[in-house]
Coordinates of C-alpha atoms in Angstrom, one line a residue:
X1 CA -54.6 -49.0 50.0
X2 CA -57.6 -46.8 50.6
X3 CA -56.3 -43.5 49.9
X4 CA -60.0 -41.6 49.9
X5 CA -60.9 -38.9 52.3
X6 CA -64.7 -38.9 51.5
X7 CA -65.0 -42.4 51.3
X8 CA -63.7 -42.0 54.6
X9 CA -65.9 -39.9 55.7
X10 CA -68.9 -41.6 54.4
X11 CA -68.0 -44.9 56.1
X12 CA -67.9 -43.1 59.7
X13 CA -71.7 -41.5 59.3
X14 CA -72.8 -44.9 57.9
X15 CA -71.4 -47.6 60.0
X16 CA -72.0 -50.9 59.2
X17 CA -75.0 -53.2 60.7
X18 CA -72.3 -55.7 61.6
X19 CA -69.8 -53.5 64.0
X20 CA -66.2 -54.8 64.2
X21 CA -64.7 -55.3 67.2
X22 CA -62.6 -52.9 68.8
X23 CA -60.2 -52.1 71.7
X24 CA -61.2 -50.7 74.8
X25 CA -61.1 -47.3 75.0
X26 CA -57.9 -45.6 75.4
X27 CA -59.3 -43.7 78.2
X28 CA -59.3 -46.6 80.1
X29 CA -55.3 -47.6 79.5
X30 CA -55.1 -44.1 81.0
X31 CA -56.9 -44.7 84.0
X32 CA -55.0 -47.9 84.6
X33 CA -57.7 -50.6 83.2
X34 CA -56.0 -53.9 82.1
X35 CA -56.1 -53.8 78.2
X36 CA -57.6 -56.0 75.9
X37 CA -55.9 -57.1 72.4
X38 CA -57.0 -56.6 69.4
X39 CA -61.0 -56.9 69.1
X40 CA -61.5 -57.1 72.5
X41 CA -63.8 -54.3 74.4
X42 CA -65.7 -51.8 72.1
X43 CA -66.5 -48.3 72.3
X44 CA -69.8 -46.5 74.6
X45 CA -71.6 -44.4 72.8
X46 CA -74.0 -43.4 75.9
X47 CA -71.5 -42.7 78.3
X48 CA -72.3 -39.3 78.9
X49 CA -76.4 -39.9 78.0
X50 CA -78.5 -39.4 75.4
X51 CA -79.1 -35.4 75.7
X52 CA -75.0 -35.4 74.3
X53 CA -75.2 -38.3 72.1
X54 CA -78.6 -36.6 70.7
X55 CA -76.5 -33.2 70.6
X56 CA -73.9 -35.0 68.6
X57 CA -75.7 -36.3 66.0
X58 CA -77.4 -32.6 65.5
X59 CA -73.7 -31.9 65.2
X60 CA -72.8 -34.5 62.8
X61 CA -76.3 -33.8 60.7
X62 CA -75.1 -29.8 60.8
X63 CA -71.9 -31.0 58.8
X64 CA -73.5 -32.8 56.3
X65 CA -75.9 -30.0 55.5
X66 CA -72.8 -27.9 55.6
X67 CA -71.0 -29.6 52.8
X68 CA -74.0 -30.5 50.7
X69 CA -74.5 -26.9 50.9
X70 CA -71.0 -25.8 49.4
X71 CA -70.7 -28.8 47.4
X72 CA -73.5 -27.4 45.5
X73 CA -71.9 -24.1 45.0
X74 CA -68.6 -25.0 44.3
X75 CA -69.9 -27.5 41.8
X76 CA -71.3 -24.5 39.4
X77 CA -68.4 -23.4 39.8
X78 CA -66.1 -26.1 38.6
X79 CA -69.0 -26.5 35.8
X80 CA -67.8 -22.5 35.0
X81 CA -64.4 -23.4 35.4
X82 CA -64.5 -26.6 33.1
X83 CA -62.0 -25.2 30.5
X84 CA -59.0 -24.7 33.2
X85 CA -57.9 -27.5 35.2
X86 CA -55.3 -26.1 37.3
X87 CA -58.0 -22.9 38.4
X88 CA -60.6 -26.2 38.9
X89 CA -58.0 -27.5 41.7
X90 CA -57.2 -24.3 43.1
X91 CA -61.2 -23.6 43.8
X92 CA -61.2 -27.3 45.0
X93 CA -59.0 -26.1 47.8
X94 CA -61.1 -23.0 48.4
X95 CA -64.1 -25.4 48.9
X96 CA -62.4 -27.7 51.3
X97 CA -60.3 -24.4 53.6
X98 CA -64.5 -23.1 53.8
X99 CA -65.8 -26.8 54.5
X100 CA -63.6 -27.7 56.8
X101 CA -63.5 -25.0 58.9
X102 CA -66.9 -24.7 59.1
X103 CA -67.5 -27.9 60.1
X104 CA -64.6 -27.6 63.2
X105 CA -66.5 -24.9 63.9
X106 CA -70.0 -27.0 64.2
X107 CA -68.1 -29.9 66.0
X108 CA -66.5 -27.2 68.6
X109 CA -63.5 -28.8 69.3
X110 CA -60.1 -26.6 70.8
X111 CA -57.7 -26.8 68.3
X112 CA -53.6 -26.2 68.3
X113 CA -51.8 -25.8 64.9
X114 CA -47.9 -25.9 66.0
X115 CA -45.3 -25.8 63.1
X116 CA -47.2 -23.5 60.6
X117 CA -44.5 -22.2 59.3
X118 CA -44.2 -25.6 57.1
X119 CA -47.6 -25.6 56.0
X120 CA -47.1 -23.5 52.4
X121 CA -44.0 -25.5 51.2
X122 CA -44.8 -27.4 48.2
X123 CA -44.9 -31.2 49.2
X124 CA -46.0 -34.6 49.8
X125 CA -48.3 -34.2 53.1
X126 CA -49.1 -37.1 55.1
X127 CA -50.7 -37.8 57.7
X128 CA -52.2 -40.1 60.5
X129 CA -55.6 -41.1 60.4
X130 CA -58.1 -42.6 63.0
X131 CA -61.2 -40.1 62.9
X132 CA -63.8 -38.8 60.6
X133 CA -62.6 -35.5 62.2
X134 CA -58.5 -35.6 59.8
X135 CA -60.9 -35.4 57.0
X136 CA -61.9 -32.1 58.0
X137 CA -58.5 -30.9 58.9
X138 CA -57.1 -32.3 55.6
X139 CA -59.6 -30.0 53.6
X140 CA -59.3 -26.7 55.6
X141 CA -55.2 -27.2 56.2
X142 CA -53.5 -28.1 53.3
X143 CA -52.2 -25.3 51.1
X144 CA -53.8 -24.3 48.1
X145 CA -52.5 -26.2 45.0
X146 CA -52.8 -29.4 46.7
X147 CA -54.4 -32.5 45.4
X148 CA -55.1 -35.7 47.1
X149 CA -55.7 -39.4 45.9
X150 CA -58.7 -41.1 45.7
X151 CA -60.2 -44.8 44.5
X152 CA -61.4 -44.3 40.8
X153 CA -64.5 -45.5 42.1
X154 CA -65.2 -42.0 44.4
X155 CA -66.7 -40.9 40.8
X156 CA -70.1 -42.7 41.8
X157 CA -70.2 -41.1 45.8
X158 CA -73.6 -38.7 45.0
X159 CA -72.5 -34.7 44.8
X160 CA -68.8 -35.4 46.5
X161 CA -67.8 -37.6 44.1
X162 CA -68.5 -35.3 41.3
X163 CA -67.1 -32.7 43.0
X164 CA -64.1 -34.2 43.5
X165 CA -63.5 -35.0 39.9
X166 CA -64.3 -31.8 38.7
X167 CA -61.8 -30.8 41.1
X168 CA -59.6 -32.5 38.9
X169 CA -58.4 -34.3 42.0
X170 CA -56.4 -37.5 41.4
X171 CA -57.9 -40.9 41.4
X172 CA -56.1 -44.6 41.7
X173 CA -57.3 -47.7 39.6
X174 CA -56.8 -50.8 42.7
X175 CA -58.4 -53.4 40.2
X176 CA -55.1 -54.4 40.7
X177 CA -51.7 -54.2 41.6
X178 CA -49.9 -53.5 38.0
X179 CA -52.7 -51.2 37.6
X180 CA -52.2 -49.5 41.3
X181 CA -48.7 -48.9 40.1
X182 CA -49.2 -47.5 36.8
X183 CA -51.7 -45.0 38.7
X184 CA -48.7 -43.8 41.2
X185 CA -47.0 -43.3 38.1
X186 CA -49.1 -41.1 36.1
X187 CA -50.1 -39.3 39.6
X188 CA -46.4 -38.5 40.2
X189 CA -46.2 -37.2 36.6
X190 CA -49.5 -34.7 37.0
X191 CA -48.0 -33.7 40.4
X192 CA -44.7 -32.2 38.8
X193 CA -46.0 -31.2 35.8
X194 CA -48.5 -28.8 37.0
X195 CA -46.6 -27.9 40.3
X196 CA -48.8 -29.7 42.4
X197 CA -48.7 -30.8 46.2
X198 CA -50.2 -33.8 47.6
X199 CA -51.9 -35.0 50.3
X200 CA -52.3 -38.4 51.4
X201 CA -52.8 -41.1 54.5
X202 CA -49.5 -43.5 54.7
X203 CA -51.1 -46.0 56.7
X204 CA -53.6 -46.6 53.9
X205 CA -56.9 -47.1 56.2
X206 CA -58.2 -45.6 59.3
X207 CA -57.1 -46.6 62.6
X208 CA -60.0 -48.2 64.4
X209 CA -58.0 -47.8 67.8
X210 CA -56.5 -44.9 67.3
X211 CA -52.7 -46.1 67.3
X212 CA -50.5 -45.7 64.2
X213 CA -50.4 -48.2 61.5
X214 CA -47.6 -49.2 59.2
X215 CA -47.2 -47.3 56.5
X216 CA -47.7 -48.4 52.9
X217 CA -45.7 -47.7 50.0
X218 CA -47.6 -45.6 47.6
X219 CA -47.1 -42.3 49.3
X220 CA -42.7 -43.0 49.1
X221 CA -43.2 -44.3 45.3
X222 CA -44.4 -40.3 44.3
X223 CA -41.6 -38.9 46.7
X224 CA -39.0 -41.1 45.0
X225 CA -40.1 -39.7 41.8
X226 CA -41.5 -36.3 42.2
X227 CA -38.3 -35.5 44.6
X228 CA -40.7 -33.4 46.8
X229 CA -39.8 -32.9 50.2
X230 CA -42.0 -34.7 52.9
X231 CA -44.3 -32.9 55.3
X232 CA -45.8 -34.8 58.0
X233 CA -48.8 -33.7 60.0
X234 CA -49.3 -35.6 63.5
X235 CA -52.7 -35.1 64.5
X236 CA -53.4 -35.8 68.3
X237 CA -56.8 -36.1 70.1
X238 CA -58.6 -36.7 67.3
X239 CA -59.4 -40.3 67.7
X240 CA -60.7 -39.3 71.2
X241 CA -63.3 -36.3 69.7
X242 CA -64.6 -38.6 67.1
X243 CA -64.1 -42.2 67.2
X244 CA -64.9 -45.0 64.6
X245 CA -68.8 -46.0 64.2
X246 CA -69.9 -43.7 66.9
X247 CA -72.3 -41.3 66.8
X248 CA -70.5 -39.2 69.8
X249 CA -68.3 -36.3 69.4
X250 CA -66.6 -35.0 72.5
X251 CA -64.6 -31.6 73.0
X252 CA -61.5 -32.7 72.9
X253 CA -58.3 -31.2 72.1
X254 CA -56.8 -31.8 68.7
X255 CA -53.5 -30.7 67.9
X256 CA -52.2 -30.5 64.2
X257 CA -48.5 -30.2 64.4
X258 CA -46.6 -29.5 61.1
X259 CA -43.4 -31.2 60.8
X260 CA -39.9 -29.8 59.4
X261 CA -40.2 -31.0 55.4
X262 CA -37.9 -34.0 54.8
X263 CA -35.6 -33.8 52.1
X264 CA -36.0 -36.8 49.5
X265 CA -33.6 -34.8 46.5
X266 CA -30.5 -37.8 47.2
X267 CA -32.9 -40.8 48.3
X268 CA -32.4 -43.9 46.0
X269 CA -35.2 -46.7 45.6
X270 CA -33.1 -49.0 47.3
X271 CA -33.5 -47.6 50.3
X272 CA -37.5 -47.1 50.1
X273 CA -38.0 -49.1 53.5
X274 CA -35.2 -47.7 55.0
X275 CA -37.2 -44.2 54.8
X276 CA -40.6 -45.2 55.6
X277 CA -39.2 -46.8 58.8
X278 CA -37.4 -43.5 59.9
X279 CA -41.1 -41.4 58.9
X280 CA -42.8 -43.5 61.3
X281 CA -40.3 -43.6 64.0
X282 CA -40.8 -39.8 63.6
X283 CA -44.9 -40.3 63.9
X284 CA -44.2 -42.2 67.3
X285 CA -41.8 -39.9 68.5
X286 CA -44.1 -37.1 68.4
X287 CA -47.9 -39.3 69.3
X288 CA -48.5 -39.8 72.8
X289 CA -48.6 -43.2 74.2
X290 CA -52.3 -43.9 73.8
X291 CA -52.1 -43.6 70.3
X292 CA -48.5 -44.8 69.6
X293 CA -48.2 -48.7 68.5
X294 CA -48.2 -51.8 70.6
X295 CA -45.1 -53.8 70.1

């Protein structure tokens, strides 16, 4: 499971040499082209020239300068903060409501937050991922007093990695899978004892198409023991403004919609596929087609 948002986030700014393949854009199913299966197709980064892509990548520079810029910041203050933990998380948040708004801001995309009302309960927030661009929305959007999960190795990412462990964000040891579990464990203990919410991806990875993934089992292991209630966030449009190992951001639309929280107070272990089957039925009930799942 990869559970990190900056490693994320790195990965999209620093594509590999060797691209993967990848579908054919889901503009095209829209406009009736025949679709290819998986790894067939791939995305065009100069389809609108290179004056936009050329403005994009200003753009996509601005960001980075953006959050090196409040990374440094924040970091004195965590350094200031060292003695208190939970204040350390809550300034964590601060950083990442400023970051990631700033960066929307840079990217210029119209955005639509529907179901707001949900978004200050504490809980387990998930949420689909197939853009650089959820990363920002995770860090301004969730609620203060949230933590999310990250690969023990996010310690050695230069400045954000720091950060993020000052933070006293949560990391995962996936040297293996007794040691993944043992992780979830002492996560789910740190998360009710200090009151904590969570925020995390289900499907594990980034969808290179854009359609939902299954979802893994880490983020129903915490539910099942911290009992929190279960708030998904469907974000639409993003795979469109920002798409995997492309230098192009469009203005897109991108709607955040906040789901009623799910109740997990009476949910046995037993049942743990049962419930991560009816989450995702709820994800594709509310994604449009383009992003929904080929069966």
């Amino acid at each position: 499971m990869d559970y990190s948002l900056l490693s994320s986030l790195v990965r999209a700014v620093l594509p590999s040499q060797e691209r993967k393949k990848k579908e054919l854009p889901l503009e095209a199913e829209a406009s009736g082209h025949p679709e290819v299966g998986e790894g067939g197709g791939g995305w065009d980064d100069d389809d609108s020239g290179w004056a936009t892509v050329g403005l994009s990548v200003v753009r996509i520079v601005a960001c980075f300068v953006t959050m090196m810029a409040t990374t440094i910041v924040w970091a004195v203050i965590m350094f200031l903060l060292f003695p208190w933990p939970y204040e350390r998380i809550r300034q964590g948040n601060l950083w990442g409501h400023l970051t990631g708004r700033l960066m929307m801001w840079i990217l210029g995309n119209p955005i639509i937050v529907e179901g707001s009302e949900f978004s200050n309960t504490r809980a387990i927030y998930i949420c689909n991922h197939a853009s650089p661009i959820d990363i920002f929305l995770v860090m301004w959007l969730t609620p203060t007093g949230t933590v999310g999960i990250a690969k023990k190795e996010i310690i050695w990412y230069p400045l954000f990695g720091q950060l993020y462990v000052l933070a006293n964000h949560l990391r995962i040891d996936r040297s293996n899978p007794a040691a993944a579990i043992q992780s979830l464990n002492e996560i789910a203990s740190d998360i009710k004892k200090n009151n904590l919410s969570l925020i995390i991806f289900p499907e594990g990875t980034r969808s290179r198409s854009g359609r939902l993934l299954p979802f893994k089992k880490g983020f129903m292991h915490i539910a099942l023991q911290t009992r929190l209630p279960i708030v998904p966030m469907v974000f639409t449009g993003t795979h469109l403004a920002w798409k995997n190992n492309s230098l192009r951001v469009r203005p897109t639309p991108i709607t955040v919609k906040y789901l009623q929280p799910i109740k997990t107070d009476d949910w046995e272990e037993e049942g743990m596929n049962e419930y991560i089957e009816l989450i995702h039925k709820l994800y594709v009930q509310h994604l449009p087609d383009s992003q929904k799942p080929l069966t």
